[in-house]
Amino acid sequence: MPRGHADRNARRYQQYTGIGHQAALRQLKDRAPGNRPIPTAEGAQQLLEGLVFQHLKGDVDYFAHPVGITSVLPATGSLTLTLDASSTRHGHTLAAHALEGLLPVELPASERSEDDPEIIGVQGIRVVRATRTALHLTLVGTSASVILTSAGDTDWKALLDTRHRELTDSGYRPCWGDPMFAEQERDFRAAHAEWCLATESSSWLSSGLLRRVGLLHEAGAAYCTRYWVTWDDWKFELRHDPGVQPPHDLLVDLLVHSWWGMPLSVDMRHCQCDATWADPRYDRECRLELSSPAGSSGTLQLRFRAMGTWCESRDTYEDLLRAGAASRWLRRVMPRHHRAGTETNQEE
């Protein structure tokens, strides 16, 4: 592959996944001609990735990267995901927060009720192996693989051991090591069969978004990104500082790209960027809705919110600095503050 072409592809791969340029070059070097640079996950692999993305979201707005994910490394039968070193508002690292949200745990009898689930975490997720540098996850009875790592100095094995000890001391039963579904997991799946089916049917969407999550940081310009899921409908809200134009056309074009993107088409586009009647003091919102042109289950709604001049975001900028956000990103998403602020020590 000619060097110029290889560099362009590496930059594009970096844009979609968030990994460094040299790592992108290595990933693309031996890829067979005709194979997509970002392979599509299938079956249990697709479902595991979708579940991880759905339940991984942090509980604060401001991390070093949107939604707290530094980068992803997608392969045909696995995905490696690197979390930010940032902490949640409760003082947990994102690694600790991930364990709480993902790993299934049975509640003690004293905390069970008819209206509440008898299990927390994600039904069917299991820990294959925990080392100092990574946590290897799978789904019961499958070879699916998601590997969690951290941009910080996280000892995943020690973190998992601590989580296990604290739970058992309080009467909970961790079931992330069970070889089969626990009874409470089976009960949950039976009681929520329609929800489980909707999650599985739309996992092509959630998995595909996770494999391209770098776009939020590398191509987006939102200082705050939130997302939530209702059945098989995924919604993202991207907040832009006053004076920053939401690059929604670019982001959507990259997302639906025929070679690098996903099988999505735009169903609805409502744009207020050029609304001459809009009062600059108030927020404006451009909204796009996308779905599969083949009719597959699952929809994606993107809300690009341009904050009004009422929004004084200096405190938010300071939060992002403390989280370790890179200078090149802060210059793009909060130029009015970063231009006058102190440069961070992050790599460009």
mmCIF file of C-alpha atoms in Angstrom:
data_model
loop_
_atom_site.group_PDB
_atom_site.id
_atom_site.type_symbol
_atom_site.label_atom_id
_atom_site.label_comp_id
_atom_site.label_asym_id
_atom_site.label_seq_id
_atom_site.Cartn_x
_atom_site.Cartn_y
_atom_site.Cartn_z
ATOM 1 C CA MET A 1 0.000 0.000 0.000
ATOM 2 C CA PRO A 2 1.501 3.414 -0.958
ATOM 3 C CA ARG A 3 2.660 5.366 2.077
ATOM 4 C CA GLY A 4 0.414 8.352 1.370
ATOM 5 C CA HIS A 5 -2.642 6.132 1.054
ATOM 6 C CA ALA A 6 -1.679 4.205 4.181
ATOM 7 C CA ASP A 7 -1.336 7.418 6.179
ATOM 8 C CA ARG A 8 -4.720 8.680 5.012
ATOM 9 C CA ASN A 9 -6.364 5.388 5.952
ATOM 10 C CA ALA A 10 -4.631 5.425 9.340
ATOM 11 C CA ARG A 11 -5.896 8.945 10.020
ATOM 12 C CA ARG A 12 -9.399 7.834 9.103
ATOM 13 C CA TYR A 13 -9.115 4.735 11.310
ATOM 14 C CA GLN A 14 -7.915 6.954 14.156
ATOM 15 C CA GLN A 15 -10.882 9.236 13.581
ATOM 16 C CA TYR A 16 -13.367 6.378 13.972
ATOM 17 C CA THR A 17 -11.735 4.470 16.823
ATOM 18 C CA GLY A 18 -9.677 7.030 18.751
ATOM 19 C CA ILE A 19 -6.473 4.950 18.766
ATOM 20 C CA GLY A 20 -3.104 6.552 17.968
ATOM 21 C CA HIS A 21 -1.773 6.969 14.440
ATOM 22 C CA GLN A 22 1.005 4.389 14.704
ATOM 23 C CA ALA A 23 -1.370 1.843 16.215
ATOM 24 C CA ALA A 24 -3.794 2.542 13.371
ATOM 25 C CA LEU A 25 -1.047 1.930 10.808
ATOM 26 C CA ARG A 26 -0.271 -1.422 12.428
ATOM 27 C CA GLN A 27 -3.906 -2.459 12.467
ATOM 28 C CA LEU A 28 -4.394 -1.694 8.784
ATOM 29 C CA LYS A 29 -1.048 -2.984 7.530
ATOM 30 C CA ASP A 30 -1.961 -6.660 7.210
ATOM 31 C CA ARG A 31 -5.661 -6.262 6.468
ATOM 32 C CA ALA A 32 -6.626 -8.237 3.396
ATOM 33 C CA PRO A 33 -7.750 -6.199 0.362
ATOM 34 C CA GLY A 34 -11.510 -5.934 0.193
ATOM 35 C CA ASN A 35 -12.018 -6.363 3.959
ATOM 36 C CA ARG A 36 -13.693 -3.476 5.694
ATOM 37 C CA PRO A 37 -11.340 -1.541 7.972
ATOM 38 C CA ILE A 38 -13.880 -1.756 10.807
ATOM 39 C CA PRO A 39 -15.308 -5.288 10.722
ATOM 40 C CA THR A 40 -18.894 -5.933 11.700
ATOM 41 C CA ALA A 41 -19.486 -8.006 14.818
ATOM 42 C CA GLU A 42 -22.048 -10.794 14.579
ATOM 43 C CA GLY A 43 -24.149 -12.951 16.857
ATOM 44 C CA ALA A 44 -23.106 -13.128 20.498
ATOM 45 C CA GLN A 45 -20.170 -10.785 19.882
ATOM 46 C CA GLN A 46 -22.528 -8.129 18.594
ATOM 47 C CA LEU A 47 -24.881 -8.582 21.549
ATOM 48 C CA LEU A 48 -22.102 -8.413 24.151
ATOM 49 C CA GLU A 49 -20.762 -5.179 22.679
ATOM 50 C CA GLY A 50 -24.250 -3.689 22.590
ATOM 51 C CA LEU A 51 -24.896 -4.595 26.221
ATOM 52 C CA VAL A 52 -21.554 -3.186 27.324
ATOM 53 C CA PHE A 53 -22.183 0.111 25.540
ATOM 54 C CA GLN A 54 -25.739 0.353 26.864
ATOM 55 C CA HIS A 55 -24.748 -0.170 30.509
ATOM 56 C CA LEU A 56 -21.314 1.465 30.547
ATOM 57 C CA LYS A 57 -22.359 5.110 30.473
ATOM 58 C CA GLY A 58 -20.885 7.225 33.231
ATOM 59 C CA ASP A 59 -22.817 9.263 35.755
ATOM 60 C CA VAL A 60 -21.290 12.686 35.091
ATOM 61 C CA ASP A 61 -21.077 14.866 32.005
ATOM 62 C CA TYR A 62 -17.401 15.660 31.788
ATOM 63 C CA PHE A 63 -14.623 13.190 31.051
ATOM 64 C CA ALA A 64 -11.394 13.473 29.067
ATOM 65 C CA HIS A 65 -13.291 11.954 26.117
ATOM 66 C CA PRO A 66 -17.008 11.972 25.307
ATOM 67 C CA VAL A 67 -18.823 9.219 27.281
ATOM 68 C CA GLY A 68 -15.537 8.349 29.013
ATOM 69 C CA ILE A 69 -14.120 6.085 26.295
ATOM 70 C CA THR A 70 -10.558 6.830 25.189
ATOM 71 C CA SER A 71 -10.491 4.393 22.256
ATOM 72 C CA VAL A 72 -11.714 1.070 20.893
ATOM 73 C CA LEU A 73 -9.893 -1.626 18.953
ATOM 74 C CA PRO A 74 -12.459 -3.645 16.959
ATOM 75 C CA ALA A 75 -11.712 -7.100 15.547
ATOM 76 C CA THR A 76 -14.028 -9.654 13.958
ATOM 77 C CA GLY A 77 -14.449 -11.720 17.127
ATOM 78 C CA SER A 78 -13.423 -9.307 19.863
ATOM 79 C CA LEU A 79 -13.286 -5.687 20.935
ATOM 80 C CA THR A 80 -10.795 -3.959 23.224
ATOM 81 C CA LEU A 81 -12.159 -0.853 24.936
ATOM 82 C CA THR A 82 -10.024 1.666 26.830
ATOM 83 C CA LEU A 83 -11.724 3.797 29.472
ATOM 84 C CA ASP A 84 -10.608 7.253 30.540
ATOM 85 C CA ALA A 85 -8.723 7.660 33.808
ATOM 86 C CA SER A 86 -11.468 10.125 34.838
ATOM 87 C CA SER A 87 -13.617 9.651 37.934
ATOM 88 C CA THR A 88 -17.374 9.862 38.457
ATOM 89 C CA ARG A 89 -19.084 12.328 40.758
ATOM 90 C CA HIS A 90 -19.071 9.599 43.420
ATOM 91 C CA GLY A 91 -15.296 9.465 43.361
ATOM 92 C CA HIS A 92 -15.087 6.109 41.560
ATOM 93 C CA THR A 93 -12.751 5.620 38.643
ATOM 94 C CA LEU A 94 -14.574 4.743 35.431
ATOM 95 C CA ALA A 95 -13.089 1.256 35.771
ATOM 96 C CA ALA A 96 -14.804 0.800 39.154
ATOM 97 C CA HIS A 97 -18.000 2.307 37.756
ATOM 98 C CA ALA A 98 -17.878 -0.208 34.892
ATOM 99 C CA LEU A 99 -17.712 -3.148 37.301
ATOM 100 C CA GLU A 100 -20.750 -1.847 39.169
ATOM 101 C CA GLY A 101 -22.794 -1.383 36.013
ATOM 102 C CA LEU A 102 -21.809 -4.496 34.061
ATOM 103 C CA LEU A 103 -21.152 -7.436 36.373
ATOM 104 C CA PRO A 104 -24.259 -9.367 37.522
ATOM 105 C CA VAL A 105 -24.918 -9.724 41.247
ATOM 106 C CA GLU A 106 -27.786 -11.411 43.093
ATOM 107 C CA LEU A 107 -29.442 -9.306 45.785
ATOM 108 C CA PRO A 108 -29.828 -10.680 49.318
ATOM 109 C CA ALA A 109 -33.344 -11.802 50.259
ATOM 110 C CA SER A 110 -33.744 -8.800 52.567
ATOM 111 C CA GLU A 111 -33.525 -6.401 49.608
ATOM 112 C CA ARG A 112 -35.794 -8.231 47.180
ATOM 113 C CA SER A 113 -39.345 -7.184 46.384
ATOM 114 C CA GLU A 114 -41.982 -8.055 43.832
ATOM 115 C CA ASP A 115 -41.483 -4.792 41.966
ATOM 116 C CA ASP A 116 -37.682 -4.731 41.888
ATOM 117 C CA PRO A 117 -35.315 -7.045 40.011
ATOM 118 C CA GLU A 118 -33.543 -9.642 42.099
ATOM 119 C CA ILE A 119 -30.296 -9.051 40.260
ATOM 120 C CA ILE A 120 -28.213 -6.001 39.371
ATOM 121 C CA GLY A 121 -25.742 -5.686 36.525
ATOM 122 C CA VAL A 122 -26.140 -7.263 33.091
ATOM 123 C CA GLN A 123 -27.611 -10.745 32.907
ATOM 124 C CA GLY A 124 -25.271 -13.235 31.248
ATOM 125 C CA ILE A 125 -22.044 -11.226 31.353
ATOM 126 C CA ARG A 126 -19.161 -13.241 32.748
ATOM 127 C CA VAL A 127 -15.539 -12.554 33.670
ATOM 128 C CA VAL A 128 -13.176 -14.843 31.765
ATOM 129 C CA ARG A 129 -9.987 -13.442 33.257
ATOM 130 C CA ALA A 130 -8.802 -10.475 35.275
ATOM 131 C CA THR A 131 -5.197 -9.291 35.143
ATOM 132 C CA ARG A 132 -3.550 -6.151 36.374
ATOM 133 C CA THR A 133 -4.012 -4.454 33.009
ATOM 134 C CA ALA A 134 -7.317 -5.795 31.671
ATOM 135 C CA LEU A 135 -10.671 -7.376 32.427
ATOM 136 C CA HIS A 136 -11.821 -9.999 29.890
ATOM 137 C CA LEU A 137 -15.613 -10.335 29.529
ATOM 138 C CA THR A 138 -17.846 -12.777 27.666
ATOM 139 C CA LEU A 139 -21.472 -13.970 27.533
ATOM 140 C CA VAL A 140 -22.626 -17.238 29.075
ATOM 141 C CA GLY A 141 -22.030 -20.173 26.736
ATOM 142 C CA THR A 142 -20.343 -18.138 23.983
ATOM 143 C CA SER A 143 -16.869 -17.165 22.810
ATOM 144 C CA ALA A 144 -17.746 -13.445 22.596
ATOM 145 C CA SER A 145 -14.995 -11.182 23.900
ATOM 146 C CA VAL A 146 -14.838 -7.598 25.172
ATOM 147 C CA ILE A 147 -11.600 -6.592 26.889
ATOM 148 C CA LEU A 148 -11.725 -3.585 29.205
ATOM 149 C CA THR A 149 -8.545 -1.598 29.778
ATOM 150 C CA SER A 150 -7.912 1.846 31.241
ATOM 151 C CA ALA A 151 -5.897 4.893 30.326
ATOM 152 C CA GLY A 152 -5.136 5.225 34.038
ATOM 153 C CA ASP A 153 -3.094 3.084 36.403
ATOM 154 C CA THR A 154 -5.879 0.592 37.071
ATOM 155 C CA ASP A 155 -5.242 -2.813 38.633
ATOM 156 C CA TRP A 156 -8.276 -4.669 37.314
ATOM 157 C CA LYS A 157 -7.623 -7.838 39.310
ATOM 158 C CA ALA A 158 -7.339 -5.948 42.582
ATOM 159 C CA LEU A 159 -10.430 -3.910 41.694
ATOM 160 C CA LEU A 160 -12.429 -7.069 40.957
ATOM 161 C CA ASP A 161 -11.252 -8.784 44.146
ATOM 162 C CA THR A 162 -12.275 -5.750 46.194
ATOM 163 C CA ARG A 163 -15.686 -5.621 44.535
ATOM 164 C CA HIS A 164 -16.234 -9.332 45.200
ATOM 165 C CA ARG A 165 -15.212 -9.044 48.849
ATOM 166 C CA GLU A 166 -17.377 -5.995 49.564
ATOM 167 C CA LEU A 167 -20.428 -7.614 47.982
ATOM 168 C CA THR A 168 -20.121 -10.961 49.764
ATOM 169 C CA ASP A 169 -19.482 -9.231 53.097
ATOM 170 C CA SER A 170 -22.812 -7.398 52.597
ATOM 171 C CA GLY A 171 -24.788 -10.535 51.724
ATOM 172 C CA TYR A 172 -24.792 -10.205 47.932
ATOM 173 C CA ARG A 173 -23.782 -13.063 45.617
ATOM 174 C CA PRO A 174 -21.584 -12.191 42.638
ATOM 175 C CA CYS A 175 -22.514 -14.465 39.732
ATOM 176 C CA TRP A 176 -20.060 -13.194 37.115
ATOM 177 C CA GLY A 177 -18.108 -16.440 37.495
ATOM 178 C CA ASP A 178 -21.055 -18.855 37.121
ATOM 179 C CA PRO A 179 -20.745 -21.224 34.138
ATOM 180 C CA MET A 180 -24.515 -21.082 33.469
ATOM 181 C CA PHE A 181 -27.286 -18.527 33.932
ATOM 182 C CA ALA A 182 -28.160 -18.034 37.605
ATOM 183 C CA GLU A 183 -31.772 -18.662 38.610
ATOM 184 C CA GLN A 184 -32.417 -14.939 39.086
ATOM 185 C CA GLU A 185 -30.977 -14.226 35.654
ATOM 186 C CA ARG A 186 -33.330 -16.744 34.070
ATOM 187 C CA ASP A 187 -36.254 -15.251 35.981
ATOM 188 C CA PHE A 188 -35.349 -11.762 34.791
ATOM 189 C CA ARG A 189 -35.074 -12.850 31.170
ATOM 190 C CA ALA A 190 -38.439 -14.613 31.361
ATOM 191 C CA ALA A 191 -40.139 -11.590 32.938
ATOM 192 C CA HIS A 192 -38.602 -9.150 30.435
ATOM 193 C CA ALA A 193 -38.623 -11.266 27.279
ATOM 194 C CA GLU A 194 -39.776 -8.446 24.981
ATOM 195 C CA TRP A 195 -37.108 -6.069 26.246
ATOM 196 C CA CYS A 196 -34.404 -8.733 25.860
ATOM 197 C CA LEU A 197 -35.566 -9.431 22.303
ATOM 198 C CA ALA A 198 -35.534 -5.706 21.420
ATOM 199 C CA THR A 199 -32.012 -5.372 22.837
ATOM 200 C CA GLU A 200 -30.777 -8.373 20.874
ATOM 201 C CA SER A 201 -32.484 -7.330 17.624
ATOM 202 C CA SER A 202 -30.979 -3.844 17.726
ATOM 203 C CA SER A 203 -27.489 -4.889 18.842
ATOM 204 C CA TRP A 204 -26.187 -4.339 15.278
ATOM 205 C CA LEU A 205 -26.784 -0.622 15.958
ATOM 206 C CA SER A 206 -25.283 -0.420 19.457
ATOM 207 C CA SER A 207 -22.278 -2.558 18.522
ATOM 208 C CA GLY A 208 -21.668 -0.525 15.360
ATOM 209 C CA LEU A 209 -21.817 2.739 17.317
ATOM 210 C CA LEU A 210 -19.374 1.460 19.935
ATOM 211 C CA ARG A 211 -16.936 0.380 17.218
ATOM 212 C CA ARG A 212 -17.004 3.959 15.901
ATOM 213 C CA VAL A 213 -17.209 5.831 19.203
ATOM 214 C CA GLY A 214 -14.002 7.738 18.375
ATOM 215 C CA LEU A 215 -16.062 9.944 16.058
ATOM 216 C CA LEU A 216 -17.555 11.714 19.073
ATOM 217 C CA HIS A 217 -14.102 12.968 20.048
ATOM 218 C CA GLU A 218 -12.217 13.143 16.764
ATOM 219 C CA ALA A 219 -14.958 14.583 14.528
ATOM 220 C CA GLY A 220 -17.470 16.030 16.982
ATOM 221 C CA ALA A 221 -17.303 19.417 18.698
ATOM 222 C CA ALA A 222 -19.559 18.837 21.719
ATOM 223 C CA TYR A 223 -18.108 19.490 25.165
ATOM 224 C CA CYS A 224 -20.751 17.244 26.720
ATOM 225 C CA THR A 225 -22.269 14.079 25.253
ATOM 226 C CA ARG A 226 -25.036 12.057 26.887
ATOM 227 C CA TYR A 227 -26.871 9.005 25.615
ATOM 228 C CA TRP A 228 -29.712 6.797 26.722
ATOM 229 C CA VAL A 229 -31.709 3.884 25.331
ATOM 230 C CA THR A 230 -35.461 3.232 25.273
ATOM 231 C CA TRP A 231 -36.062 -0.334 24.112
ATOM 232 C CA ASP A 232 -34.302 -0.244 20.712
ATOM 233 C CA ASP A 233 -34.198 3.535 20.295
ATOM 234 C CA TRP A 234 -30.799 5.140 20.963
ATOM 235 C CA LYS A 235 -30.663 8.867 21.681
ATOM 236 C CA PHE A 236 -27.569 11.064 21.896
ATOM 237 C CA GLU A 237 -27.536 14.663 23.083
ATOM 238 C CA LEU A 238 -24.440 16.650 22.101
ATOM 239 C CA ARG A 239 -24.038 20.057 23.748
ATOM 240 C CA HIS A 240 -21.977 22.740 22.033
ATOM 241 C CA ASP A 241 -20.528 25.814 23.687
ATOM 242 C CA PRO A 242 -21.878 29.225 22.557
ATOM 243 C CA GLY A 243 -20.224 30.184 19.284
ATOM 244 C CA VAL A 244 -19.286 26.599 18.324
ATOM 245 C CA GLN A 245 -21.099 25.410 15.203
ATOM 246 C CA PRO A 246 -22.410 21.840 15.614
ATOM 247 C CA PRO A 247 -20.712 19.810 12.822
ATOM 248 C CA HIS A 248 -23.713 17.537 12.358
ATOM 249 C CA ASP A 249 -23.362 17.129 8.590
ATOM 250 C CA LEU A 250 -19.759 15.948 8.947
ATOM 251 C CA LEU A 251 -20.538 13.575 11.804
ATOM 252 C CA VAL A 252 -23.512 12.015 10.029
ATOM 253 C CA ASP A 253 -21.607 11.707 6.731
ATOM 254 C CA LEU A 254 -18.866 9.791 8.547
ATOM 255 C CA LEU A 255 -21.396 7.637 10.358
ATOM 256 C CA VAL A 256 -23.202 6.566 7.169
ATOM 257 C CA HIS A 257 -20.050 6.316 5.012
ATOM 258 C CA SER A 258 -20.384 3.390 2.592
ATOM 259 C CA TRP A 259 -16.990 1.878 3.495
ATOM 260 C CA TRP A 260 -16.148 3.094 6.993
ATOM 261 C CA GLY A 261 -19.590 3.681 8.406
ATOM 262 C CA MET A 262 -22.774 1.774 9.202
ATOM 263 C CA PRO A 263 -25.837 0.688 7.193
ATOM 264 C CA LEU A 264 -27.850 3.742 8.207
ATOM 265 C CA SER A 265 -29.911 6.302 6.344
ATOM 266 C CA VAL A 266 -31.282 9.652 7.473
ATOM 267 C CA ASP A 267 -35.054 9.592 7.968
ATOM 268 C CA MET A 268 -35.494 13.080 9.397
ATOM 269 C CA ARG A 269 -33.335 16.197 9.504
ATOM 270 C CA HIS A 270 -34.398 19.361 11.325
ATOM 271 C CA CYS A 271 -31.716 22.067 11.372
ATOM 272 C CA GLN A 272 -31.804 25.454 13.134
ATOM 273 C CA CYS A 273 -28.197 26.473 12.479
ATOM 274 C CA ASP A 274 -29.185 29.269 10.101
ATOM 275 C CA ALA A 275 -32.390 30.300 11.843
ATOM 276 C CA THR A 276 -32.302 34.104 11.493
ATOM 277 C CA TRP A 277 -35.212 34.409 13.909
ATOM 278 C CA ALA A 278 -33.367 32.626 16.744
ATOM 279 C CA ASP A 279 -32.500 34.665 19.828
ATOM 280 C CA PRO A 280 -28.782 34.018 20.548
ATOM 281 C CA ARG A 281 -29.506 34.050 24.271
ATOM 282 C CA TYR A 282 -31.409 30.783 24.004
ATOM 283 C CA ASP A 283 -30.483 27.257 22.972
ATOM 284 C CA ARG A 284 -31.028 25.927 19.455
ATOM 285 C CA GLU A 285 -31.253 22.271 18.545
ATOM 286 C CA CYS A 286 -30.707 20.421 15.285
ATOM 287 C CA ARG A 287 -32.168 16.929 15.325
ATOM 288 C CA LEU A 288 -31.529 13.981 13.009
ATOM 289 C CA GLU A 289 -33.083 10.529 13.058
ATOM 290 C CA LEU A 290 -31.479 7.528 11.367
ATOM 291 C CA SER A 291 -32.432 3.912 10.870
ATOM 292 C CA SER A 292 -31.559 0.876 8.801
ATOM 293 C CA PRO A 293 -32.667 1.171 5.153
ATOM 294 C CA ALA A 294 -33.180 -2.609 5.253
ATOM 295 C CA GLY A 295 -35.726 -2.261 8.053
ATOM 296 C CA SER A 296 -33.621 -3.790 10.830
ATOM 297 C CA SER A 297 -34.768 -3.069 14.372
ATOM 298 C CA GLY A 298 -33.292 -0.020 16.074
ATOM 299 C CA THR A 299 -33.235 3.739 15.532
ATOM 300 C CA LEU A 300 -30.705 6.468 16.275
ATOM 301 C CA GLN A 301 -31.612 10.030 17.208
ATOM 302 C CA LEU A 302 -28.898 12.703 17.355
ATOM 303 C CA ARG A 303 -29.654 15.969 19.124
ATOM 304 C CA PHE A 304 -27.086 18.672 18.377
ATOM 305 C CA ARG A 305 -27.730 21.399 20.933
ATOM 306 C CA ALA A 306 -26.109 24.796 20.470
ATOM 307 C CA MET A 307 -26.130 26.434 23.890
ATOM 308 C CA GLY A 308 -27.302 30.036 24.103
ATOM 309 C CA THR A 309 -25.202 32.902 25.375
ATOM 310 C CA TRP A 310 -26.890 32.498 28.772
ATOM 311 C CA CYS A 311 -24.580 29.503 29.271
ATOM 312 C CA GLU A 312 -21.475 30.460 31.255
ATOM 313 C CA SER A 313 -19.349 27.342 30.856
ATOM 314 C CA ARG A 314 -16.095 28.387 32.506
ATOM 315 C CA ASP A 315 -16.676 25.910 35.371
ATOM 316 C CA THR A 316 -17.281 23.145 32.838
ATOM 317 C CA TYR A 317 -14.019 24.020 31.115
ATOM 318 C CA GLU A 318 -12.222 23.723 34.453
ATOM 319 C CA ASP A 319 -13.877 20.320 34.990
ATOM 320 C CA LEU A 320 -12.584 19.133 31.616
ATOM 321 C CA LEU A 321 -9.095 20.380 32.435
ATOM 322 C CA ARG A 322 -9.140 18.438 35.707
ATOM 323 C CA ALA A 323 -10.353 15.342 33.835
ATOM 324 C CA GLY A 324 -7.256 15.503 31.612
ATOM 325 C CA ALA A 325 -8.894 16.522 28.326
ATOM 326 C CA ALA A 326 -6.381 17.086 25.508
ATOM 327 C CA SER A 327 -5.521 20.620 24.406
ATOM 328 C CA ARG A 328 -6.311 19.992 20.744
ATOM 329 C CA TRP A 329 -9.828 18.865 21.701
ATOM 330 C CA LEU A 330 -10.426 21.737 24.135
ATOM 331 C CA ARG A 331 -9.377 24.233 21.469
ATOM 332 C CA ARG A 332 -12.101 22.808 19.236
ATOM 333 C CA VAL A 333 -14.960 22.426 21.712
ATOM 334 C CA MET A 334 -14.378 25.416 24.044
ATOM 335 C CA PRO A 335 -12.225 27.895 22.090
ATOM 336 C CA ARG A 336 -13.387 30.999 23.961
ATOM 337 C CA HIS A 337 -12.092 29.573 27.249
ATOM 338 C CA HIS A 338 -9.104 27.608 26.020
ATOM 339 C CA ARG A 339 -7.688 30.495 24.019
ATOM 340 C CA ALA A 340 -7.243 32.454 27.223
ATOM 341 C CA GLY A 341 -6.564 29.476 29.461
ATOM 342 C CA THR A 342 -3.478 27.510 30.384
ATOM 343 C CA GLU A 343 -2.462 24.784 27.952
ATOM 344 C CA THR A 344 -2.700 21.293 29.367
ATOM 345 C CA ASN A 345 0.189 18.875 29.289
ATOM 346 C CA GLN A 346 -1.717 16.400 27.166
ATOM 347 C CA GLU A 347 -0.209 15.286 23.871
ATOM 348 C CA GLU A 348 -1.448 17.079 20.814
#
